[in-house]
C-alpha angles and dihedrals in degrees: 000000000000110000089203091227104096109134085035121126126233127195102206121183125202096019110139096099138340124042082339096060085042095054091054099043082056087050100048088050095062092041111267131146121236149223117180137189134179127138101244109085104191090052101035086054089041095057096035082056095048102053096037090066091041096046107031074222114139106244129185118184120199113191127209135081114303083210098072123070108235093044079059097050088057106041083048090049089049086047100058111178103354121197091199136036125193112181117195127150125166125277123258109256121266124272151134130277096239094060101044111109128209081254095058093049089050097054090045096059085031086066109017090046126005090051097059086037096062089037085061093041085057090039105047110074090052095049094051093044091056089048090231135076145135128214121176118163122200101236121164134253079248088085083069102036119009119237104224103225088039098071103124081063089045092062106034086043096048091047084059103050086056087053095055100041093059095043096034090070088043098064101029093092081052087070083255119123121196111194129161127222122213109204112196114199114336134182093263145122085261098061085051101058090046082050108062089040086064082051101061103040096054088031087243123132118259088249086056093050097050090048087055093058103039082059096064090043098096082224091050104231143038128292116248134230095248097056086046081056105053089047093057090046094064106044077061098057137095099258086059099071088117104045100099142176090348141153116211125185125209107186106127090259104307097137103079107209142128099223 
């Protein structure tokens, strides 16, 4: 399919591995120009100078921390007008109610909800001055059914999807859609690391521990970066204008629901 969006230009943060390298490899495919950030520079140039060979696409990468401000300023500045903004940082780690303190609150919506709010807050006007634009955060399936341990992203992800919701309603006769993805386990660093820690609380290996919880997964493994990818692709794409406000999960059908 032709996403009709190819010449377009995306800003894609966190993009040097994992569900955000996936996203822009999705994107270069369908034509469409990059800037990437992520804070590892080896890895982040790495990845700007692969797809850019595979794709013919233009790709700038920015490095730094898209939770600091200055490290936004620039990657904004590097991104010019965008026509579609995919924002993704990594999750706060693992822990238990009683030990968080105000201050990790405070860095995980900080990071999983006060940073894309303030990217679409850049991105926006402009968005909505051109008539066209795509937004689509990477958000988590813990939105729809809250992961214990997880609950620093619990709080900052759920802060954003009422954010969204709200604006999301507010630009879409603007020709600008705002939708959220909700990846499930992945093949990614960060389903290693929650992996082994699996591991080492039940004295099982990390592969053990993945296979256990493929296995509770109806389509038996985890998603893959690539997949993530095309469905946000999509999402960002021309044939998407009415596809508004949303939350769609892509976890291989763990949450179990009937709407």
């Amino acid at each position: 399919m032709d996403l009709g969006i190819s010449g377009r230009r995306a800003l894609v943060s966190a993009a040097s591995k994992g569900l955000g390298r996936g996203v822009a490899e999705a994107l270069a495919a369908a034509g469409v120009d990059l800037v990437i950030n992520a804070r590892g520079a080896e890895a982040l140039n790495a990845t700007a100078a692969e797809i850019a060979a595979r794709y013919g696409v233009k790709v700038d990468a920015v490095v730094g921390d898209i939770t600091e401000p200055e490290t936004r300023a620039r990657v904004l500045a590097a991104a010019g007008a965008v026509d579609i903004l995919v924002t993704n940082a990594g999750g706060p780690p693992p822990g238990h109610w009683q030990t968080w303190s105000r201050d990790d609150f405070l860095r995980a919506i900080d990071a999983n909800m006060l940073t894309p709010v303030a990217l679409m807050q850049a991105c926006l006007p402009g968005m909505i001055e051109r008539g066209w634009g795509r937004v689509v955060n990477i958000t988590s399936a813990a939105v729809k059914s809250p992961i214990a341990e997880l609950g620093l992203s619990n709080t900052a992800r759920a802060g954003l999807t009422g954010f969204v919701a709200g604006t999301a309603r507010q630009v879409a006769r603007n020709g600008v859609t705002i939708n959220n993805l909700l990846p499930g386990l992945h093949a990614t660093d960060r389903a290693t690391a929650l992996d082994a820690g699996a591991a080492a609380r039940e004295g099982i290996t990390p592969a053990e521990a993945a296979a256990r919880r493929a296995a509770g997964i109806p389509a038996g493994r985890y998603g893959t970066p690539a997949e993530f990818g095309a469905a946000c692709a999509f999402l960002c794409s021309a044939h998407a204008g009415y596809i508004v406000g949303q939350n769609i999960l892509l976890d291989g059908g763990a949450f179990n629901a009937t709407l």
